[in-house]
Coordinates of C-alpha atoms (C1' of nucleotides) in Angstrom, one line a residue:
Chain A
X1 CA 0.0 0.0 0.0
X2 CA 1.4 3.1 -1.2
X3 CA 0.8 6.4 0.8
X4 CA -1.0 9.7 -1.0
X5 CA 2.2 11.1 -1.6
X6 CA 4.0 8.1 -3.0
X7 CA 0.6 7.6 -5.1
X8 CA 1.5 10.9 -6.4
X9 CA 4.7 10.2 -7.2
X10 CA 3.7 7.0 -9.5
X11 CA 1.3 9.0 -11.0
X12 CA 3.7 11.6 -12.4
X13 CA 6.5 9.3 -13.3
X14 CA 4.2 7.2 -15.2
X15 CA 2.6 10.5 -17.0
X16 CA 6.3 11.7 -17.4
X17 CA 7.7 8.5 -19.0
X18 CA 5.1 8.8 -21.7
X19 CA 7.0 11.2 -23.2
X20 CA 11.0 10.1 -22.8
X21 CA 12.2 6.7 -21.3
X22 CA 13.8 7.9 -18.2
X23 CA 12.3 10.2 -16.7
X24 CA 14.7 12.8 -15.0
X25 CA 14.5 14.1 -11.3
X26 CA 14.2 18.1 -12.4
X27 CA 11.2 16.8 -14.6
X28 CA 9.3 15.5 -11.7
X29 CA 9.8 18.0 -9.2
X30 CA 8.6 20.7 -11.1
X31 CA 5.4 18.6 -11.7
X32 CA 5.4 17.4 -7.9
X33 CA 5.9 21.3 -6.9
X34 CA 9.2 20.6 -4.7
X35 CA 12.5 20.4 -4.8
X36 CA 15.1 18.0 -6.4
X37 CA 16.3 17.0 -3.1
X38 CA 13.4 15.7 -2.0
X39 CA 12.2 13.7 -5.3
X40 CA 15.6 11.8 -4.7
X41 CA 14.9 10.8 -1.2
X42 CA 11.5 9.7 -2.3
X43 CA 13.0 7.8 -5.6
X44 CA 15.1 5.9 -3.1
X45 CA 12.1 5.2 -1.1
X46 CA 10.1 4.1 -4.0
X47 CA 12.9 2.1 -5.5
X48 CA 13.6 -0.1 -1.8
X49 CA 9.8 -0.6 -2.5
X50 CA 10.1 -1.9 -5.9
X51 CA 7.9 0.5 -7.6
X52 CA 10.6 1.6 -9.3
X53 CA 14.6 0.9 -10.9
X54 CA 16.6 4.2 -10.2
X55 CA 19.8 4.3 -11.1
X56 CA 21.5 7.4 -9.6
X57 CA 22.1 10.2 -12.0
X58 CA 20.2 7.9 -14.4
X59 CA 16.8 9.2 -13.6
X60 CA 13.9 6.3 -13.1
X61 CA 11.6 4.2 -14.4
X62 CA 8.5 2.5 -13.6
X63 CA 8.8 -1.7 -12.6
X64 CA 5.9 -3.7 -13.5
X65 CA 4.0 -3.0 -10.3
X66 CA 4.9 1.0 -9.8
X67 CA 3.2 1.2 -13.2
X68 CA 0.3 -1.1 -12.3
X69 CA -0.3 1.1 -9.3
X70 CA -0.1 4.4 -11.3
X71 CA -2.1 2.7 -14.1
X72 CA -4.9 2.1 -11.0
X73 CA -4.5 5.7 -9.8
X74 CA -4.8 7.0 -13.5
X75 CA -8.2 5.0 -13.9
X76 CA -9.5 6.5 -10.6
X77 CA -8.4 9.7 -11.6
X78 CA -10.4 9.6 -14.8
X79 CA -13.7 7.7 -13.5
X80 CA -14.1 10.1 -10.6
X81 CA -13.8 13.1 -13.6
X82 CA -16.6 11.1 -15.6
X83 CA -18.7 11.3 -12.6
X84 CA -18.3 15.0 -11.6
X85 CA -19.3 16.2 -15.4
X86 CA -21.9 13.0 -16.0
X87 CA -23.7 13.1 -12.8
X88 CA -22.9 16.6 -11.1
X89 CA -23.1 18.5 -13.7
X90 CA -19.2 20.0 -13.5
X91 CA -18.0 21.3 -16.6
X92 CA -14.7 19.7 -17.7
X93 CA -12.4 22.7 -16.9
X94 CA -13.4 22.2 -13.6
X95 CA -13.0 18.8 -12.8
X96 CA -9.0 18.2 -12.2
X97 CA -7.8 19.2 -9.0
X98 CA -11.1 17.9 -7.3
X99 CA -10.1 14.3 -9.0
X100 CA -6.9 15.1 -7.8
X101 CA -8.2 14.1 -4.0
X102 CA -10.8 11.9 -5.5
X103 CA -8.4 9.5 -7.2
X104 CA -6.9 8.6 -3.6
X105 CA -9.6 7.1 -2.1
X106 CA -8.5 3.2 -1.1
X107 CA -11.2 1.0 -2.2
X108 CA -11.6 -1.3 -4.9
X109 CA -15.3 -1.9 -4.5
X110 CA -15.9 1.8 -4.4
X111 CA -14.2 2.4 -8.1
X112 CA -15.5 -1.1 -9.4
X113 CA -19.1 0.1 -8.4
X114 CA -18.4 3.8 -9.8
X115 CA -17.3 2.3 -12.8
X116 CA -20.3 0.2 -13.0
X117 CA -22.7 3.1 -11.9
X118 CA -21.2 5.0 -15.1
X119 CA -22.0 2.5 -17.4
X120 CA -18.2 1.7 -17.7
X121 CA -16.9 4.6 -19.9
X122 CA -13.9 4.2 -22.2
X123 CA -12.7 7.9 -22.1
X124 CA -12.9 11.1 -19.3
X125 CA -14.1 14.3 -20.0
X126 CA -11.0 15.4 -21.9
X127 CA -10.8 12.8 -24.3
X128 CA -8.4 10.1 -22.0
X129 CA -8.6 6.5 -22.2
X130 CA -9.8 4.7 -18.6
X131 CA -7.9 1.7 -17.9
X132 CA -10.2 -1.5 -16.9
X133 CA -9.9 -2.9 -13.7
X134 CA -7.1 -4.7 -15.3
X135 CA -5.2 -1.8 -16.3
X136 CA -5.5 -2.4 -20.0
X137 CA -6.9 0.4 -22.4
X138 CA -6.6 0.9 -25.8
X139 CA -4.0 2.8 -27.0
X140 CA -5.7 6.1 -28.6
X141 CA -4.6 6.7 -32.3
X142 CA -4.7 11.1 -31.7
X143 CA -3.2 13.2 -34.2
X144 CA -2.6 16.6 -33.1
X145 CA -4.5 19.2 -35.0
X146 CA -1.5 21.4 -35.5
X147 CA 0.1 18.2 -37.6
X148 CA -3.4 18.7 -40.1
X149 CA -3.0 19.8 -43.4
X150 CA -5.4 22.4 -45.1
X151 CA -8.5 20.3 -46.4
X152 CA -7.9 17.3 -43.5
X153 CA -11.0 16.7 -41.6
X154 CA -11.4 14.9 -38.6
X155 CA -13.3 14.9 -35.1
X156 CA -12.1 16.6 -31.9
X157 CA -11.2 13.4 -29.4
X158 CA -8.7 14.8 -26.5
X159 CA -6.9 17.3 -25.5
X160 CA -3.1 17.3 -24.5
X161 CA -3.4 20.1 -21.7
X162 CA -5.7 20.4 -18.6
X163 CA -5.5 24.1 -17.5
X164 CA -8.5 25.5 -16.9
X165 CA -7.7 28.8 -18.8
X166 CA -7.4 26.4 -21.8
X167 CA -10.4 24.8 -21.6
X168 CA -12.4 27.4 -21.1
X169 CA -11.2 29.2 -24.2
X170 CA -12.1 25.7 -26.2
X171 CA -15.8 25.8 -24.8
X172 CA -16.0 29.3 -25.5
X173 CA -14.3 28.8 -29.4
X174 CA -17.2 25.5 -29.4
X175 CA -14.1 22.9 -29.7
X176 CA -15.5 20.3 -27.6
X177 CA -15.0 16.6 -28.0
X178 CA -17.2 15.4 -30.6
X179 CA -16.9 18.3 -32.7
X180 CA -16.2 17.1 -36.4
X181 CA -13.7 19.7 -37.9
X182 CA -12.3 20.6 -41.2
X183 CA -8.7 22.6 -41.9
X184 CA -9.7 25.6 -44.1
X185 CA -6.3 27.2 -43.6
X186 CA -3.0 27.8 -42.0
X187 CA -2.1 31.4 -41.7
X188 CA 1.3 32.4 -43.5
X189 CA 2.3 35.2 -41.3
X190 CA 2.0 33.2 -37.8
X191 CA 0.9 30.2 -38.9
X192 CA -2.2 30.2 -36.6
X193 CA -5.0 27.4 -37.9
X194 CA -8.4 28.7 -39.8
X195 CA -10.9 25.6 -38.9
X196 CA -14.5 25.3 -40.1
X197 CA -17.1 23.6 -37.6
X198 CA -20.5 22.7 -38.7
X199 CA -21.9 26.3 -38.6
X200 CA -19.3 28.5 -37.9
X201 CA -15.4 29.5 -38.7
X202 CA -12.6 29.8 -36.1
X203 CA -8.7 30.7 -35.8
X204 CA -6.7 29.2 -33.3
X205 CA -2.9 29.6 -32.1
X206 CA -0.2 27.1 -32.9
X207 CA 0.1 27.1 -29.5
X208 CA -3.6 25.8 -28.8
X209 CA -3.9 23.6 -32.2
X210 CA -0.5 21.5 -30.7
X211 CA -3.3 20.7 -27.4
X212 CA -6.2 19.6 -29.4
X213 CA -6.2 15.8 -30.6
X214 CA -8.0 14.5 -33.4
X215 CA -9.3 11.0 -34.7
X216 CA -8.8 11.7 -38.1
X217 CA -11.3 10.4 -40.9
X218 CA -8.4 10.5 -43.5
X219 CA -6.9 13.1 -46.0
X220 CA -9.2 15.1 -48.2
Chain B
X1 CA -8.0 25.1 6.5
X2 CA -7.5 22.0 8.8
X3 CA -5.8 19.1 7.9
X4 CA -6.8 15.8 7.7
X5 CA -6.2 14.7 10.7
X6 CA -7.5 17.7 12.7
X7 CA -10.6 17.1 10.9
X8 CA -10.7 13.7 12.5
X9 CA -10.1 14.9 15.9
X10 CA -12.7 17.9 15.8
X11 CA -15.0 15.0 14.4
X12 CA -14.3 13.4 17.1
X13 CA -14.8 15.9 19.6
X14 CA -18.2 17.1 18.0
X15 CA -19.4 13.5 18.9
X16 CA -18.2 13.0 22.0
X17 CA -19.8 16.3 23.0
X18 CA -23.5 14.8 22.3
X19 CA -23.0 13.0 25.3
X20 CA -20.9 14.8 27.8
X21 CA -20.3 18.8 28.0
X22 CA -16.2 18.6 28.3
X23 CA -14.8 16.2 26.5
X24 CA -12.2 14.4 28.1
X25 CA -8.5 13.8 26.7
X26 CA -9.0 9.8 27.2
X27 CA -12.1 9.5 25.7
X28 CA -10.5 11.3 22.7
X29 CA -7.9 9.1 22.6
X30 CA -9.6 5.7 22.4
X31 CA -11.6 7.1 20.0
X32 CA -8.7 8.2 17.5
X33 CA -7.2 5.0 18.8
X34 CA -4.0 6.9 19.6
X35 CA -2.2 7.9 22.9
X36 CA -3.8 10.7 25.3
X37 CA -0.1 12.2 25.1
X38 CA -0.7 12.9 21.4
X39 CA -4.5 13.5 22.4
X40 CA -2.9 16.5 24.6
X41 CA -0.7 17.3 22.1
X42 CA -3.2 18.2 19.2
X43 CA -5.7 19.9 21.6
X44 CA -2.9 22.6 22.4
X45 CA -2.7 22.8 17.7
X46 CA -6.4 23.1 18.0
X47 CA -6.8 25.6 20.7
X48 CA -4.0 28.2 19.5
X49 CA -6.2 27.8 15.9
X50 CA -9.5 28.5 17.8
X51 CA -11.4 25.5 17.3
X52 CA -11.7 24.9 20.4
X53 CA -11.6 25.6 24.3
X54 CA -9.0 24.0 26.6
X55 CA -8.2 24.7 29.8
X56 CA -5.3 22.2 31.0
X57 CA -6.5 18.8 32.9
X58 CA -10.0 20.3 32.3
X59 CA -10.4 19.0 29.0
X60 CA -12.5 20.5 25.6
X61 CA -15.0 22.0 24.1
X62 CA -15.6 22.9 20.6
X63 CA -15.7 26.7 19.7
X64 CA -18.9 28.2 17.9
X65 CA -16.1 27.8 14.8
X66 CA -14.6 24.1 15.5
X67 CA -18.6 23.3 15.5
X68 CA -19.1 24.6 12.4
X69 CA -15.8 23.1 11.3
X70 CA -17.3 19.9 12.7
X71 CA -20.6 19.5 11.9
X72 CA -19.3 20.6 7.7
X73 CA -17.7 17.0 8.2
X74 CA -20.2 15.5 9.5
X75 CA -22.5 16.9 6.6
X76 CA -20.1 15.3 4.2
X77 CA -19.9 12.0 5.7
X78 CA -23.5 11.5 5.6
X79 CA -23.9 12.9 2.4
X80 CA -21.3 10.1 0.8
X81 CA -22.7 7.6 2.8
X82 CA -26.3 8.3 1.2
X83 CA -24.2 8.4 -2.3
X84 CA -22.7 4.8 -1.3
X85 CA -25.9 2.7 -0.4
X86 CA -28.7 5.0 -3.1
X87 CA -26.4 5.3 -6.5
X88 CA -23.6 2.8 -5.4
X89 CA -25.5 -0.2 -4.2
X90 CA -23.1 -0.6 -0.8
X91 CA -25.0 -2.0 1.8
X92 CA -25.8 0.1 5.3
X93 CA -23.0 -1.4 6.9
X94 CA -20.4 -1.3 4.5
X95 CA -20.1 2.5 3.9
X96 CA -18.4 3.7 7.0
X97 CA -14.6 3.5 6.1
X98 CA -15.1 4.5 2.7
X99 CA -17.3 7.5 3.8
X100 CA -14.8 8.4 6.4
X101 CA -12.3 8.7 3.4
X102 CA -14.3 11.0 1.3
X103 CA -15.2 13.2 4.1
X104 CA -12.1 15.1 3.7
X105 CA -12.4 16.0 0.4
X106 CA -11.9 19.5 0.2
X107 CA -14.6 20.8 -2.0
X108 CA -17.8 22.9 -1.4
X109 CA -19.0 23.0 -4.8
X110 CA -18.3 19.0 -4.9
X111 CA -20.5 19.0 -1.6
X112 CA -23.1 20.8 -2.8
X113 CA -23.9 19.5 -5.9
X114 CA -23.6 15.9 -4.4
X115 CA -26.4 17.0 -2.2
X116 CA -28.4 17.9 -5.5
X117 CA -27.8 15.4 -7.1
X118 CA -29.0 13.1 -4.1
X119 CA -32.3 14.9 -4.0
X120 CA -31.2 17.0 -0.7
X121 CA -31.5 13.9 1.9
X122 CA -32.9 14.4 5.4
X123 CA -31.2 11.5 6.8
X124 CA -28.5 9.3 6.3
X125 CA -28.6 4.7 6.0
X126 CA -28.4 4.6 9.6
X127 CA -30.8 7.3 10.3
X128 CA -28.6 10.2 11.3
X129 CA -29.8 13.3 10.2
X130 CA -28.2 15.5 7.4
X131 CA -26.7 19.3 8.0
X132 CA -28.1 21.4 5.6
X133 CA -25.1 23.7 3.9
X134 CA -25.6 26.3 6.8
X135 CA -24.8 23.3 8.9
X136 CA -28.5 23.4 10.5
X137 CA -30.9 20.1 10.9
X138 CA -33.6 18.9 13.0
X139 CA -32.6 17.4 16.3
X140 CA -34.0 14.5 16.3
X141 CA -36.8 12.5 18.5
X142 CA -35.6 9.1 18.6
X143 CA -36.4 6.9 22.2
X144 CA -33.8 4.1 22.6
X145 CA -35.8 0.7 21.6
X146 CA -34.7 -0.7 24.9
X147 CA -37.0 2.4 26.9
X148 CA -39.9 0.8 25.5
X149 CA -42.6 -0.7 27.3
X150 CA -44.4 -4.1 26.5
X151 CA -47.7 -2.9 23.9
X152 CA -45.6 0.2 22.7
X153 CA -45.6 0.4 18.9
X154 CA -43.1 2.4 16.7
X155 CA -40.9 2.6 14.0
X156 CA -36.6 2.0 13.7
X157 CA -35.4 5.1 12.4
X158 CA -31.7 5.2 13.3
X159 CA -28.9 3.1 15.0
X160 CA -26.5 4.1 17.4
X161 CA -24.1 1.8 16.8
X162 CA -22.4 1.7 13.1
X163 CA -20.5 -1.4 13.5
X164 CA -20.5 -3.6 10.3
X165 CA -21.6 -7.0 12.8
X166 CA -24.1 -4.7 14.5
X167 CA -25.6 -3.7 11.2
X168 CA -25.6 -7.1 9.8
X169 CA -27.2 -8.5 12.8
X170 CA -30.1 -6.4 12.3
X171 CA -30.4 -7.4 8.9
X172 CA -30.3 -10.6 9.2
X173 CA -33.3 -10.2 11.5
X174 CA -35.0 -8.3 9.4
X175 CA -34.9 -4.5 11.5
X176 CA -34.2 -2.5 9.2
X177 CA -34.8 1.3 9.0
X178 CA -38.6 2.3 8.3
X179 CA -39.7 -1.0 9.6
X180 CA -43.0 -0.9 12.1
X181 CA -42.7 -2.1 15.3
X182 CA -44.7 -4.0 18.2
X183 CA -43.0 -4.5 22.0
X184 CA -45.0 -7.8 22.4
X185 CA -42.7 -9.3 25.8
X186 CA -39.8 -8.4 27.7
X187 CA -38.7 -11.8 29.3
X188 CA -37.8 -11.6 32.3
X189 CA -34.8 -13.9 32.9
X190 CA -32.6 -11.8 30.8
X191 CA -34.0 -8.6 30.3
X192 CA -34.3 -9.4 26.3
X193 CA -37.2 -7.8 24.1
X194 CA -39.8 -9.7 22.1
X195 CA -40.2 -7.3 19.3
X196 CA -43.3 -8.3 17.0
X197 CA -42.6 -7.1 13.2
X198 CA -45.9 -7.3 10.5
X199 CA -44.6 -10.8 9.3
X200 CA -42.6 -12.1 12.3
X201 CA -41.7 -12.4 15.8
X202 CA -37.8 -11.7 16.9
X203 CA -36.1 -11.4 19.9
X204 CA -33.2 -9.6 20.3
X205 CA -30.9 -8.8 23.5
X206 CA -30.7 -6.0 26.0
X207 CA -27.4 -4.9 24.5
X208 CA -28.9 -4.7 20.9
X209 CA -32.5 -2.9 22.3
X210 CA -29.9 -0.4 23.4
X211 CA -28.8 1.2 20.1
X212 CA -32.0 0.9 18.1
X213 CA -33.6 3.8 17.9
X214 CA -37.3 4.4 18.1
X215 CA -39.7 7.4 16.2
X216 CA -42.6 6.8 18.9
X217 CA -46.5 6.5 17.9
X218 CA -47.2 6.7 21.0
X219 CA -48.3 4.1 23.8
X220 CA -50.8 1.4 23.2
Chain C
dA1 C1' 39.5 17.6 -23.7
dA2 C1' 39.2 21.2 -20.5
dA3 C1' 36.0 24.6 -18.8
dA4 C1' 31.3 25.9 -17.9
dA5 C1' 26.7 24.8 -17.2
dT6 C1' 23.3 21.8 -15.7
dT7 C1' 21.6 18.1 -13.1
dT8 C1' 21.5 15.2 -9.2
dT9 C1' 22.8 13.8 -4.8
dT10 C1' 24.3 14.3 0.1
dA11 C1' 24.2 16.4 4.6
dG12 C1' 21.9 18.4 8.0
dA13 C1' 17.4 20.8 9.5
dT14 C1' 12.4 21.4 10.0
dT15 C1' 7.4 20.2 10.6
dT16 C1' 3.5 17.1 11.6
dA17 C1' 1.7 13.6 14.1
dC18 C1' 2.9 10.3 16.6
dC19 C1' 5.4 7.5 20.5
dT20 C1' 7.2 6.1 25.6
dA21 C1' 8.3 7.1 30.2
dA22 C1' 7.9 9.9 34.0
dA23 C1' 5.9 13.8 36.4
dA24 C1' 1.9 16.4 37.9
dA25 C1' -2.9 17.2 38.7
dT26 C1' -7.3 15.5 39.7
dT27 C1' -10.6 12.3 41.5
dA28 C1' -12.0 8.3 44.3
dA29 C1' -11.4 5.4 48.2
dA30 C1' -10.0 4.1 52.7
Chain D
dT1 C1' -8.2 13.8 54.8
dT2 C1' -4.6 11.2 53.7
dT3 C1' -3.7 7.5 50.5
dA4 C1' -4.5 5.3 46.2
dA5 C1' -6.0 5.2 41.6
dT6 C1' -6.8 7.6 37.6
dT7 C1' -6.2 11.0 34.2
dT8 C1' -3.5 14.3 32.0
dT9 C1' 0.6 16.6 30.9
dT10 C1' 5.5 17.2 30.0
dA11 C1' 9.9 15.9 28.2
dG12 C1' 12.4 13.9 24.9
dG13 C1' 12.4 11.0 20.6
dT14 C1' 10.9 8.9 16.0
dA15 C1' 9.3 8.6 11.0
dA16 C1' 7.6 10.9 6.8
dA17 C1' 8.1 14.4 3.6
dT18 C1' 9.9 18.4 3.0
dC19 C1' 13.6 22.1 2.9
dT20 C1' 18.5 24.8 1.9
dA21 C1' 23.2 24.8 0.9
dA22 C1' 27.0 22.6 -0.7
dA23 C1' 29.2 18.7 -3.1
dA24 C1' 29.4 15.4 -6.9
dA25 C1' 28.3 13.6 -11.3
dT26 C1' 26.9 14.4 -15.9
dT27 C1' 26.3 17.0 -20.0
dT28 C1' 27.2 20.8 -23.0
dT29 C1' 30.1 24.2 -24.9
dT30 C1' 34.2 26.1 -26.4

DNA sequence: AAAAATTTTTAGATTTACCTAAAAATTAAA
DNA sequence: TTTAATTTTTAGGTAAATCTAAAAATTTTT
């Protein structure tokens, strides 16, 4: 049994290594807010457990049950987030750091019956595969929509960035999941992204087209 | 802000205070199933916070703002526990140590809208009543089953005693909450009740009479 | 490949909530 | 009302997770 803070920890090194193989100790103390120092005591900690390999200066990486325990925290994380927008009514910009406490709750018939309760969903508000009870999930095909060329069309599945700021500007633009989509142009002086929706036109940043993911129904 | 723990101990306190005025550091102790020399210890953190009154060997009393504190808990407790048996399926005496996880989420719009969604419930499984968001509810009228006299009639509406072999027991004997009651014999060799249900006669012992508890229609 | 910059670790402290053992205060009993 | 029993507090310490400052290792740059 892990404690909230080593839960924690599992969860970021697992979100971490899906980027780069090793994940490094700067990496997750900036998303652990604290210091170096401490994510090396704690990696020690986490290593005599076996929930993870550390070599030092090496940076870490999950073992098979460190990443079974952060796949479990991931699927609490993301059933609890189904709940709040399904059956309270929270829109999905407002949903993360109340999941954050959620998804540390200890009981396996609690999230087997939530599961249940929500008719077993496949994906979270934003878009994010939930593990099984099992742990396994598919692995989601997303393209970003800044790698779209003009003409591609494709449906809004995900999003790559949680911030509330962010996703409020989405609901506000109408770029919701679901939302089928269509490149009408990229902009030669900053390359921002023209995209038609069913009734109306809108231009977004680079920097917000690189955090929207797309299940793409082939080239035009 | 309180932390998780000082939540449990003002908890704690809140309930020991239904039954006497100053709470005493052992009773506090057993309760949090710790030492009375960390009992002491946290008193003196919660009494330079304000949330309560302590005066040394003497022992506590809740201010007007560790009540509040308190009884925002308590709200929350019941709440999830309503959440757990209605939408969930959890039996009455299997949502205790879940619900005394979620309590400590730290959310009043989470709180809130849970109480919506639950259709603002009065009471909780074992018949406790619910603080509204103002932390205000009826004190209730409930007569221990064990005051009863043989030919009073009634109806169980609340336990005082959450134990998951308590709750089973009455279960398995079918006293259950809303369930109409008859006092048909006390015996007299041990003091235990003859309680006469609309399909059935059961007998249960002194020690059980003591923590059912009783809304009264009145003598027969 | 040496120097500079960055990353990571060690060493030594701090805070929270807890502990044991012993002292002090209160309450109950003789 | 003195003694005994109980309750409570104090004193000094521990473990978890953090910190700062300085040392060590690695990586990058020149």
């Amino acid at each position: 049994m892990q404690s909230y803070t080593e839960e924690n920890y599992l969860k970021i090194i697992y979100h971490l290594a899906e980027k780069t193989t090793n994940v490094q100790t700067n990496a997750i103390a900036e998303q652990m807010q604290t210091k170096p120092a401490s994510v090396t005591d704690m990696i020690k900690k986490l290593a005599d457990k076996g929930l993870v390999d550390y070599i030092k200066y090496q940076g870490v990486t999950l073992t098979e049950t460190g990443k079974n325990a952060a796949i479990d925290i991931v699927r609490k994380h993301r059933l609890w987030e189904v709940f709040l927008v399904d059956k309270l009514n929270f829109k999905w910009d407002e949903v993360h750091d109340v999941a954050e406490e959620l998804e540390h709750i200890k009981s396996t018939e609690l999230i087997e019956r939530l599961d249940e309760f929500l008719g077993f969903p496949k994906a979270d508000p934003h878009g994010d595969p939930i593990p099984d009870k099992n742990g396994r999930f598919a692995k989601t095909q997303f393209i970003k929509l800044i790698e779209l060329k003009v003409g591609d069309t494709g449906t809004i599945t995900g999003v790559s960035q949680h911030s509330s700021a962010f996703l409020k500007h989405l609901e506000k633009l109408g770029l919701t999941l679901g939302i089928p989509i269509k490149i009408s142009d990229i902009t030669d002086f900053d390359g921002s992204v023209e995209i038609q929706l069913a009734d109306k036109q809108v231009n977004i940043s680079r920097e917000v087209a690189k955090h929207i993911l797309i299940s793409s129904n082939g080239k035009n």
